[in-house]
CSV table of C-alpha atoms in Angstrom, one decimal:
chain,number,residue,atom,x,y,z
A,1,MET,CA,27.5,39.2,-8.2
A,2,SER,CA,25.9,42.2,-6.4
A,3,PRO,CA,24.2,44.9,-8.5
A,4,THR,CA,26.9,47.4,-7.4
A,5,ALA,CA,29.6,45.0,-8.7
A,6,ARG,CA,27.8,44.6,-12.0
A,7,VAL,CA,27.5,48.4,-12.4
A,8,ARG,CA,31.2,48.7,-11.7
A,9,THR,CA,32.0,46.0,-14.2
A,10,GLY,CA,30.0,47.7,-16.9
A,11,ALA,CA,31.8,50.9,-16.2
A,12,ALA,CA,35.1,49.2,-16.4
A,13,PHE,CA,34.0,47.6,-19.7
A,14,ARG,CA,33.1,51.0,-21.2
A,15,ALA,CA,36.3,52.5,-19.9
A,16,VAL,CA,38.4,49.8,-21.6
A,17,LEU,CA,36.5,50.2,-24.8
A,18,GLY,CA,37.5,53.9,-24.7
A,19,LEU,CA,41.3,53.1,-24.6
A,20,PRO,CA,43.5,53.9,-27.6
A,21,LEU,CA,43.8,51.0,-30.0
A,22,VAL,CA,47.6,50.8,-29.6
A,23,ALA,CA,47.1,48.9,-26.3
A,24,LEU,CA,47.9,45.3,-25.8
A,25,PRO,CA,46.0,42.8,-28.0
A,26,PHE,CA,44.1,41.4,-25.0
A,27,VAL,CA,42.7,43.5,-22.1
A,28,ALA,CA,41.2,41.7,-19.1
A,29,PHE,CA,38.7,43.2,-16.6
A,30,ALA,CA,36.5,41.5,-14.0
A,31,SER,CA,34.4,42.4,-11.0
A,32,ALA,CA,35.0,45.3,-8.7
A,33,SER,CA,37.2,45.0,-5.7
A,34,ALA,CA,34.4,43.6,-3.5
A,35,ALA,CA,34.4,40.4,-5.6
A,36,ASP,CA,38.2,40.4,-5.9
A,37,ALA,CA,38.4,39.4,-2.2
A,38,TYR,CA,36.6,36.2,-3.0
A,39,ARG,CA,38.9,33.4,-4.3
A,40,LEU,CA,37.5,30.7,-6.5
A,41,VAL,CA,36.9,27.2,-5.4
A,42,PRO,CA,35.8,24.0,-7.1
A,43,GLU,CA,32.1,23.9,-8.3
A,44,ASP,CA,32.1,27.7,-8.8
A,45,LYS,CA,30.7,28.7,-12.2
A,46,VAL,CA,32.1,31.7,-14.1
A,47,THR,CA,30.9,33.4,-17.2
A,48,LEU,CA,33.6,34.4,-19.7
A,49,ARG,CA,32.9,37.0,-22.4
A,50,VAL,CA,35.5,37.9,-25.0
A,51,VAL,CA,35.0,40.6,-27.8
A,52,GLU,CA,37.5,41.9,-30.3
A,53,TRP,CA,37.7,45.2,-32.2
A,54,ARG,CA,37.6,44.9,-35.9
A,55,SER,CA,38.9,48.1,-37.2
A,56,THR,CA,38.1,47.3,-40.9
A,57,GLU,CA,34.4,47.0,-39.9
A,58,ALA,CA,34.6,49.6,-37.1
A,59,ARG,CA,32.7,47.3,-34.7
A,60,TYR,CA,33.2,44.8,-31.8
A,61,GLU,CA,32.6,41.1,-32.6
A,62,PRO,CA,32.1,38.5,-29.8
A,63,LEU,CA,34.3,35.5,-29.9
A,64,GLU,CA,31.7,32.7,-29.7
A,65,ALA,CA,34.3,30.0,-29.4
A,66,LEU,CA,35.4,31.4,-26.0
A,67,ASN,CA,32.2,32.9,-24.6
A,68,GLY,CA,30.2,30.7,-22.2
A,69,LEU,CA,29.7,29.3,-18.8
A,70,TYR,CA,32.6,27.4,-17.2
A,71,LYS,CA,32.6,25.3,-14.1
A,72,ILE,CA,35.7,24.8,-12.0
A,73,ASP,CA,36.3,21.1,-11.6
A,74,ASP,CA,37.2,19.1,-8.5
A,75,SER,CA,40.9,19.6,-9.3
A,76,GLY,CA,40.4,23.4,-9.2
A,77,ASN,CA,40.9,23.9,-13.0
A,78,ALA,CA,38.8,25.5,-15.7
A,79,SER,CA,39.0,24.1,-19.2
A,80,ILE,CA,38.8,26.9,-21.8
A,81,PRO,CA,39.1,26.7,-25.6
A,82,LEU,CA,42.4,28.0,-27.1
A,83,VAL,CA,43.8,28.1,-23.5
A,84,GLY,CA,43.3,24.6,-22.2
A,85,GLU,CA,43.2,23.8,-18.5
A,86,ILE,CA,44.1,26.7,-16.3
A,87,LYS,CA,44.4,26.8,-12.6
A,88,ALA,CA,41.4,28.7,-11.1
A,89,GLU,CA,41.2,27.6,-7.5
A,90,GLY,CA,42.5,30.2,-5.0
A,91,ARG,CA,42.5,33.0,-7.6
A,92,THR,CA,40.2,36.0,-7.8
A,93,THR,CA,38.3,36.7,-11.0
A,94,THR,CA,40.7,39.5,-11.7
A,95,GLU,CA,43.7,37.2,-11.4
A,96,LEU,CA,42.1,34.5,-13.5
A,97,SER,CA,41.0,36.9,-16.2
A,98,ALA,CA,44.5,38.3,-16.4
A,99,GLU,CA,45.9,34.7,-16.7
A,100,ILE,CA,43.4,34.0,-19.5
A,101,ALA,CA,44.3,37.2,-21.3
A,102,ALA,CA,48.0,36.4,-21.0
A,103,ALA,CA,47.5,32.9,-22.4
A,104,LEU,CA,45.4,34.2,-25.3
A,105,SER,CA,48.0,36.9,-26.1
A,106,LYS,CA,50.7,34.4,-26.1
A,107,GLY,CA,49.1,31.8,-28.3
A,108,GLY,CA,46.3,33.5,-30.1
A,109,GLY,CA,48.3,35.1,-32.9
A,110,SER,CA,45.6,37.8,-33.4
A,111,SER,CA,46.6,41.4,-34.2
A,112,MET,CA,43.1,42.7,-33.3
A,113,ARG,CA,42.4,44.3,-30.0
A,114,SER,CA,40.3,42.0,-27.7
A,115,PHE,CA,38.7,42.5,-24.3
A,116,ILE,CA,37.9,39.9,-21.7
A,117,SER,CA,35.1,40.0,-19.1
A,118,LEU,CA,34.9,37.4,-16.3
A,119,GLU,CA,32.3,37.2,-13.6
A,120,ILE,CA,31.0,34.6,-11.1
A,121,THR,CA,27.6,33.3,-12.1
A,122,GLU,CA,27.1,30.7,-9.4
A,123,HIS,CA,29.0,29.9,-6.2
A,124,ALA,CA,29.8,26.4,-4.9
A,125,PRO,CA,27.1,25.2,-2.4
A,126,VAL,CA,27.0,25.1,1.3
A,127,PHE,CA,25.2,22.3,3.2
A,128,LEU,CA,22.8,22.4,6.1
A,129,THR,CA,21.7,19.4,8.2
A,130,GLY,CA,20.1,18.7,11.6
A,131,ALA,CA,17.3,20.7,13.1
A,132,ILE,CA,16.4,22.5,9.9
A,133,LYS,CA,13.1,22.6,8.0
A,134,THR,CA,14.6,21.8,4.6
A,135,PRO,CA,18.0,20.2,4.9
A,136,GLY,CA,20.2,20.0,1.8
A,137,LYS,CA,22.6,22.1,-0.3
A,138,PHE,CA,22.1,25.8,-1.1
A,139,PRO,CA,24.2,28.2,-3.3
A,140,PHE,CA,26.8,30.1,-1.4
A,141,GLU,CA,26.8,33.9,-1.4
A,142,VAL,CA,29.7,36.2,-0.5
A,143,GLY,CA,29.2,37.3,3.1
A,144,MET,CA,26.7,34.5,3.9
A,145,THR,CA,26.4,33.9,7.6
A,146,VAL,CA,25.0,30.9,9.5
A,147,LEU,CA,21.8,32.8,10.2
A,148,LYS,CA,21.3,33.7,6.6
A,149,ALA,CA,21.9,30.1,5.5
A,150,VAL,CA,19.4,28.9,8.1
A,151,SER,CA,16.8,31.4,6.8
A,152,VAL,CA,17.4,30.2,3.2
A,153,ALA,CA,16.7,26.7,4.4
A,154,GLY,CA,13.4,27.6,6.0
A,155,GLY,CA,14.5,28.2,9.5
A,156,ILE,CA,15.1,26.2,12.6
A,157,GLU,CA,12.8,23.2,13.2
A,158,THR,CA,12.4,21.3,16.5
A,159,ARG,CA,12.0,17.6,16.4
A,160,GLY,CA,8.4,17.8,17.4
A,161,ASP,CA,7.3,20.0,14.5
A,162,ASN,CA,7.0,17.3,11.9
A,163,MET,CA,6.5,14.4,14.4
A,164,PHE,CA,3.6,16.2,16.1
A,165,LEU,CA,2.0,16.7,12.7
A,166,ASN,CA,2.6,13.0,11.8
A,167,TYR,CA,1.1,11.7,15.0
A,168,GLU,CA,-1.8,14.1,14.7
A,169,ARG,CA,-2.4,12.9,11.1
A,170,ASP,CA,-2.1,9.3,12.4
A,171,ARG,CA,-4.7,10.0,15.1
A,172,ILE,CA,-7.1,11.5,12.6
A,173,GLN,CA,-6.6,8.6,10.2
A,174,ALA,CA,-7.2,6.1,13.0
A,175,ALA,CA,-10.3,7.9,14.1
A,176,GLY,CA,-11.6,7.9,10.5
A,177,ALA,CA,-10.8,4.2,10.1
A,178,LEU,CA,-12.6,3.5,13.3
A,179,ARG,CA,-15.6,5.5,12.2
A,180,THR,CA,-15.6,3.7,8.8
A,181,ALA,CA,-15.3,0.3,10.4
A,182,SER,CA,-18.2,1.1,12.8
A,183,ILE,CA,-20.4,2.1,10.0
A,184,ASP,CA,-19.5,-1.0,8.0
A,185,GLN,CA,-20.2,-3.1,11.1
A,186,ARG,CA,-23.6,-1.5,11.6
A,187,GLY,CA,-24.6,-2.3,8.0
A,188,LEU,CA,-23.3,-5.9,8.3
A,189,LEU,CA,-25.3,-6.5,11.5
A,190,LEU,CA,-28.5,-5.4,9.9
A,191,ARG,CA,-27.9,-7.4,6.7
A,192,ALA,CA,-27.2,-10.5,8.8
A,193,ALA,CA,-30.5,-10.0,10.6
A,194,ARG,CA,-32.4,-9.6,7.4
A,195,LEU,CA,-30.8,-12.7,5.8
A,196,ARG,CA,-31.6,-14.9,8.9
A,197,ALA,CA,-35.2,-13.7,8.7
A,198,GLU,CA,-35.5,-14.5,5.0
A,199,ILE,CA,-34.1,-18.0,5.5
A,200,ALA,CA,-36.6,-18.6,8.3
A,201,GLY,CA,-39.4,-17.4,6.0
A,202,GLU,CA,-40.3,-14.4,8.1
A,203,THR,CA,-41.6,-11.1,6.7
A,204,SER,CA,-39.6,-8.8,9.0
A,205,PHE,CA,-36.6,-8.8,11.4
A,206,LYS,CA,-35.7,-7.4,14.8
A,207,MET,CA,-33.1,-4.8,15.5
A,208,PRO,CA,-29.9,-6.4,16.6
A,209,PRO,CA,-29.2,-5.7,20.3
A,210,GLN,CA,-25.8,-4.1,19.5
A,211,LEU,CA,-27.5,-1.4,17.6
A,212,GLU,CA,-30.2,-0.4,20.1
A,213,GLY,CA,-30.0,3.4,20.5
A,214,VAL,CA,-27.3,3.8,17.9
A,215,GLU,CA,-27.6,6.9,15.8
A,216,ASN,CA,-29.0,6.3,12.3
A,217,ALA,CA,-29.4,2.6,13.0
A,218,LYS,CA,-33.2,2.9,12.6
A,219,ALA,CA,-32.9,4.5,9.2
A,220,GLN,CA,-30.6,1.7,8.0
A,221,ALA,CA,-32.9,-0.9,9.5
A,222,ASP,CA,-35.8,0.6,7.5
A,223,ASP,CA,-33.7,0.4,4.3
A,224,GLU,CA,-32.9,-3.3,4.9
A,225,LEU,CA,-36.6,-3.9,5.7
A,226,ASN,CA,-37.6,-2.3,2.4
A,227,LEU,CA,-35.1,-4.4,0.6
A,228,MET,CA,-36.4,-7.5,2.3
A,229,ARG,CA,-40.0,-6.7,1.2
A,230,LEU,CA,-38.9,-6.1,-2.4
A,231,ARG,CA,-37.1,-9.4,-2.4
A,232,GLN,CA,-40.2,-11.1,-1.0
A,233,VAL,CA,-42.3,-9.5,-3.8
A,234,GLU,CA,-39.9,-10.9,-6.3
A,235,LEU,CA,-40.0,-14.4,-4.8
A,236,ASP,CA,-43.8,-14.3,-4.5
A,237,SER,CA,-44.0,-13.2,-8.2
A,238,GLN,CA,-41.8,-16.2,-9.3
A,239,GLN,CA,-43.8,-18.6,-7.1
A,240,GLU,CA,-47.1,-17.2,-8.4
A,241,ALA,CA,-45.9,-17.6,-12.0
A,242,ALA,CA,-45.0,-21.2,-11.3
A,243,LYS,CA,-48.4,-21.8,-9.6
A,244,ASP,CA,-50.2,-20.4,-12.7
A,245,LEU,CA,-48.2,-22.7,-14.9
A,246,ASN,CA,-49.0,-25.6,-12.7
A,247,THR,CA,-52.7,-24.9,-13.0
A,248,LEU,CA,-52.4,-24.8,-16.8
A,249,TYR,CA,-50.7,-28.2,-16.9
A,250,GLU,CA,-53.5,-29.6,-14.6
A,251,GLN,CA,-56.2,-28.3,-16.9
A,252,GLU,CA,-54.4,-29.7,-19.9
A,253,ILE,CA,-54.2,-33.1,-18.2
A,254,VAL,CA,-58.0,-33.0,-17.4
A,255,THR,CA,-58.7,-32.1,-21.0
A,256,LEU,CA,-56.5,-34.9,-22.4
A,257,GLN,CA,-58.1,-37.4,-20.1
A,258,ALA,CA,-61.6,-36.4,-21.3
A,259,LYS,CA,-60.4,-36.6,-24.9
A,260,ILE,CA,-59.0,-40.1,-24.2
A,261,VAL,CA,-62.3,-41.2,-22.8
A,262,ALA,CA,-64.2,-39.8,-25.9
A,263,GLN,CA,-61.6,-41.4,-28.2
A,264,GLN,CA,-62.0,-44.8,-26.6
A,265,ARG,CA,-65.8,-44.5,-27.0
A,266,GLU,CA,-65.3,-43.6,-30.6
A,267,ILE,CA,-63.1,-46.6,-31.1
A,268,GLU,CA,-65.6,-48.9,-29.5
A,269,LEU,CA,-68.4,-47.7,-31.9
A,270,ALA,CA,-66.1,-47.9,-34.9
A,271,GLU,CA,-65.2,-51.5,-34.0
A,272,LYS,CA,-68.9,-52.4,-33.7
A,273,VAL,CA,-69.6,-51.0,-37.1
A,274,LEU,CA,-66.6,-52.8,-38.5
A,275,LYS,CA,-67.8,-56.1,-37.1
A,276,ALA,CA,-71.3,-55.5,-38.5
A,277,GLY,CA,-69.7,-54.8,-41.9
A,278,GLU,CA,-67.6,-57.9,-41.7
A,279,SER,CA,-70.8,-60.0,-41.1
A,280,LEU,CA,-72.5,-58.4,-44.2
A,281,ALA,CA,-69.4,-58.8,-46.3
A,282,SER,CA,-69.3,-62.5,-45.5
A,283,LYS,CA,-72.9,-62.7,-46.8
A,284,GLY,CA,-72.0,-60.6,-49.9
A,285,LEU,CA,-74.3,-57.8,-48.8
A,286,THR,CA,-71.7,-55.0,-48.9
A,287,VAL,CA,-68.8,-54.0,-51.2
A,288,ASN,CA,-65.2,-54.4,-50.2
A,289,SER,CA,-64.5,-50.6,-50.4
A,290,ARG,CA,-67.0,-50.0,-47.7
A,291,GLN,CA,-65.2,-52.5,-45.5
A,292,PHE,CA,-61.9,-50.9,-46.2
A,293,GLU,CA,-63.2,-47.5,-45.1
A,294,LEU,CA,-64.5,-48.9,-41.8
A,295,GLU,CA,-61.1,-50.5,-41.1
A,296,ARG,CA,-59.3,-47.2,-41.8
A,297,SER,CA,-61.6,-45.3,-39.5
A,298,VAL,CA,-60.9,-47.8,-36.6
A,299,ALA,CA,-57.1,-47.4,-37.2
A,300,ALA,CA,-57.3,-43.6,-37.3
A,301,ALA,CA,-59.3,-43.6,-34.0
A,302,ARG,CA,-56.7,-45.9,-32.4
A,303,GLY,CA,-53.9,-43.6,-33.7
A,304,GLY,CA,-55.7,-40.5,-32.2
A,305,LEU,CA,-56.0,-42.3,-28.9
A,306,LEU,CA,-52.3,-43.0,-28.9
A,307,ASP,CA,-51.6,-39.3,-29.6
A,308,PHE,CA,-53.8,-38.2,-26.6
A,309,GLU,CA,-52.1,-40.7,-24.3
A,310,ILE,CA,-48.6,-39.4,-25.4
A,311,ALA,CA,-49.8,-35.8,-24.8
A,312,LEU,CA,-51.1,-36.8,-21.4
A,313,THR,CA,-47.8,-38.3,-20.5
A,314,LYS,CA,-46.0,-35.1,-21.5
A,315,ALA,CA,-48.4,-32.9,-19.6
A,316,ARG,CA,-47.9,-35.0,-16.5
A,317,GLN,CA,-44.1,-34.8,-16.9
A,318,ALA,CA,-44.3,-31.0,-17.4
A,319,LEU,CA,-46.4,-30.7,-14.2
A,320,ALA,CA,-43.8,-32.7,-12.3
A,321,GLU,CA,-41.0,-30.5,-13.6
A,322,ASN,CA,-42.9,-27.3,-12.7
A,323,ALA,CA,-43.4,-28.6,-9.2
A,324,ARG,CA,-39.6,-29.2,-8.9
A,325,ASP,CA,-39.0,-25.7,-10.3
A,326,THR,CA,-41.4,-24.2,-7.8
A,327,ALA,CA,-39.5,-25.8,-5.0
A,328,ARG,CA,-36.2,-24.8,-6.6
A,329,ILE,CA,-37.2,-21.1,-6.4
A,330,THR,CA,-37.4,-21.2,-2.7
A,331,ASN,CA,-34.4,-23.5,-2.2
A,332,THR,CA,-32.2,-21.3,-4.5
A,333,ARG,CA,-33.1,-18.2,-2.6
A,334,ASN,CA,-32.3,-19.8,0.7
A,335,ALA,CA,-29.0,-21.1,-0.6
A,336,GLU,CA,-28.1,-17.7,-1.8
A,337,ASN,CA,-29.1,-16.1,1.5
A,338,GLN,CA,-27.0,-18.6,3.4
A,339,LEU,CA,-23.9,-18.0,1.2
A,340,GLU,CA,-24.3,-14.3,1.7
A,341,LEU,CA,-24.8,-14.7,5.4
A,342,ASN,CA,-21.6,-16.7,5.7
A,343,GLN,CA,-19.7,-13.9,3.9
A,344,VAL,CA,-21.4,-11.2,6.1
A,345,GLU,CA,-20.3,-13.1,9.2
A,346,LEU,CA,-16.8,-13.2,7.9
A,347,ALA,CA,-16.8,-9.5,7.2
A,348,LEU,CA,-18.2,-8.8,10.6
A,349,ARG,CA,-15.3,-10.6,12.3
A,350,LYS,CA,-12.9,-8.6,10.1
A,351,SER,CA,-14.6,-5.3,10.9
A,352,GLU,CA,-14.4,-6.1,14.6
A,353,LEU,CA,-10.6,-6.6,14.2
A,354,ASP,CA,-10.3,-3.4,12.1
A,355,MET,CA,-12.1,-1.4,14.9
A,356,GLN,CA,-9.8,-2.8,17.5
A,357,VAL,CA,-6.7,-2.0,15.5
A,358,SER,CA,-7.9,1.5,14.7
A,359,GLN,CA,-8.7,2.2,18.3
A,360,LEU,CA,-5.2,1.0,19.4
A,361,LEU,CA,-3.5,3.1,16.8
A,362,GLY,CA,-5.6,6.2,17.8
A,363,ASN,CA,-4.7,5.7,21.4
A,364,GLN,CA,-1.0,5.2,20.6
A,365,ALA,CA,-1.0,8.4,18.4
A,366,GLY,CA,-2.6,10.3,21.3
A,367,ILE,CA,0.0,9.1,23.8
A,368,GLU,CA,2.8,10.0,21.5
A,369,THR,CA,1.3,13.4,20.8
A,370,GLU,CA,1.2,14.2,24.6
A,371,ARG,CA,4.8,12.9,25.0
A,372,LEU,CA,5.9,15.2,22.2
A,373,LYS,CA,4.2,18.2,23.9
A,374,LEU,CA,6.2,17.5,27.0
A,375,GLU,CA,9.4,17.2,25.1
A,376,ASP,CA,8.6,20.4,23.2
A,377,ARG,CA,8.3,22.3,26.5
A,378,LYS,CA,11.7,21.0,27.5
A,379,ILE,CA,13.2,22.0,24.1
A,380,SER,CA,11.7,25.5,24.4
A,381,ASP,CA,14.2,26.0,27.2
A,382,MET,CA,17.1,25.0,24.9
A,383,GLU,CA,19.1,27.1,22.4
A,384,PRO,CA,20.2,26.0,19.0
A,385,GLU,CA,23.8,25.1,18.6
A,386,TYR,CA,25.7,25.5,15.3
A,387,GLU,CA,28.7,23.6,14.1
A,388,ILE,CA,30.6,24.0,10.8
A,389,VAL,CA,32.4,21.1,9.2
A,390,ARG,CA,35.0,22.6,6.9
A,391,ARG,CA,37.6,21.0,4.7
A,392,ASN,CA,41.2,22.1,5.2
A,393,THR,CA,43.7,22.6,2.4
A,394,ASP,CA,45.4,19.3,3.2
A,395,GLY,CA,42.2,17.4,2.7
A,396,THR,CA,41.3,16.9,6.4
A,397,TYR,CA,38.1,18.2,8.0
A,398,ALA,CA,37.7,20.5,11.0
A,399,THR,CA,34.7,21.0,13.2
A,400,LEU,CA,34.1,24.6,14.1
A,401,ALA,CA,31.9,26.0,16.8
A,402,ALA,CA,29.8,28.8,15.3
A,403,THR,CA,27.2,31.4,16.1
A,404,GLU,CA,24.5,33.0,14.0
A,405,THR,CA,26.9,35.7,12.8
A,406,THR,CA,29.8,33.3,11.8
A,407,GLU,CA,30.6,33.7,8.1
A,408,LEU,CA,30.5,30.7,5.9
A,409,GLN,CA,32.8,29.5,3.1
A,410,PRO,CA,31.9,27.4,0.1
A,411,HIS,CA,31.5,23.7,0.8
A,412,ASP,CA,30.9,24.3,4.5
A,413,LEU,CA,28.5,21.9,6.2
A,414,VAL,CA,26.4,23.5,8.9
A,415,ARG,CA,25.0,21.2,11.6
A,416,ILE,CA,22.2,22.6,13.8
A,417,LYS,CA,21.2,20.9,17.1
A,418,PHE,CA,19.7,21.8,20.4
A,419,GLY,CA,21.5,21.9,23.7
A,420,LEU,CA,21.1,23.4,27.1
A,421,GLY,CA,23.3,26.5,27.4
A,422,GLY,CA,24.8,26.1,23.9
A,423,PRO,CA,26.7,28.8,21.9
A,424,ALA,CA,23.6,30.8,21.3
A,425,ALA,CA,23.2,31.1,25.1
A,426,GLY,CA,26.6,32.7,25.4
A,427,ASN,CA,28.1,30.0,27.6
A,428,THR,CA,30.8,29.1,25.0
A,429,ALA,CA,32.8,31.4,22.7
A,430,ALA,CA,32.4,30.4,19.1
A,431,ALA,CA,35.3,30.4,16.7
A,432,PRO,CA,35.2,32.9,13.9
A,433,ALA,CA,34.8,31.7,10.3
A,434,GLY,CA,37.9,29.8,9.2
A,435,GLN,CA,39.2,29.0,12.7
A,436,ARG,CA,39.2,25.5,14.0
A,437,VAL,CA,37.8,24.5,17.4
A,438,GLY,CA,40.5,24.4,20.0
A,439,GLN,CA,42.8,26.7,18.0
A,440,ALA,CA,41.1,30.0,18.8
A,441,SER,CA,42.7,32.0,21.6
A,442,GLY,CA,41.0,30.9,24.8
A,443,ALA,CA,38.3,29.0,22.9
A,444,GLN,CA,37.2,25.6,24.3
A,445,THR,CA,35.2,22.8,22.8
A,446,PRO,CA,31.6,23.1,24.2
A,447,GLN,CA,30.9,20.6,26.9
A,448,SER,CA,27.2,21.2,27.3
A,449,ALA,CA,24.5,18.6,27.0
A,450,SER,CA,22.9,18.5,23.6
A,451,THR,CA,20.2,16.7,21.7
A,452,ASP,CA,20.7,15.8,18.0
A,453,PHE,CA,17.8,15.8,15.5
């Protein structure tokens, strides 16, 4: 409802409140005459307010059971408490409020004076489709024209508007993907060169020929070379530690061998003393305890020799294991490098494919963008055409040729398209609102070429 109509409604309300109390039990009032010309349709929403005068309390009391927002259903009825379903379609708010007042007066049984206010809160929608920026449904307004509906929907849109942006976005994305794949490929080429050099036991690598003169390739190559040197330092450190351990085992072996020689000499001497003691014992020149001590010394010396021989065997075994570990350090590094190199070569093939795809997508987006520019120049010579699809009272639909100033009705569907010399160009007379194409005096169905979007 317009502000003017609301002011008039408020004035009418105050005027009714000033009437003598001997009037009818229910008095209805609605919007001003401007709104009376509008007849309700399904999906319209109306606000009903009912108050009654309580003379015993000298005040007006709202009837909450009736007050509220009511939507006209698809059958054209409004369901109101104490009244039931009442026909609303095709009536003005004044006619409907009078009908409600009559129904309440007939069946309410109230002796108190009541007043009814009825206003349209929300109209049924209209629909816009075609060359429009935001197609969809929008609330109808009294006096709404095609141009106003188009402006509410964001304005006319040519086919190229969104498509051009989409292709431009695709082109930028393809360029970014190509750049990313190129950077990845550069790093993979340098890593592959480093890995091959490490496997070959070299201390540096050459710049791949594909990267000669490429921007920032030298800086990336220096980074890979620094990594290669750090990995070599790590490998040298592991090998040096293994070498030091090898030296310790060798020294231990030499020491044990010397101890074995000394122990063998000690055993020989102990056996000589034992034999001399046995000779004296046989002659009765020495005691048995002395002989026992000599035998125990020989046995202890032989046991010590056995310990040294076992320790020597363990030292030689540890030396052999350390030699295997030393070789394993280099072999493990080479195996890891070869595995990584295989993965890098696979990634290189994938990056090459990604670069080709990105380049093709970028070229395609560029071609489509240029094609759209040519089409936009053609469309710039066209005028928008408007058609209204409207439902008749018998349930059939009629297609109306329209102009920007054609007034709409609730539930109208407005289709916008472009054509050469369409209605906007003045070559075809458009039917006024509510008039079917072909039924207007002298009106003809447009026969111009058009392009749908």
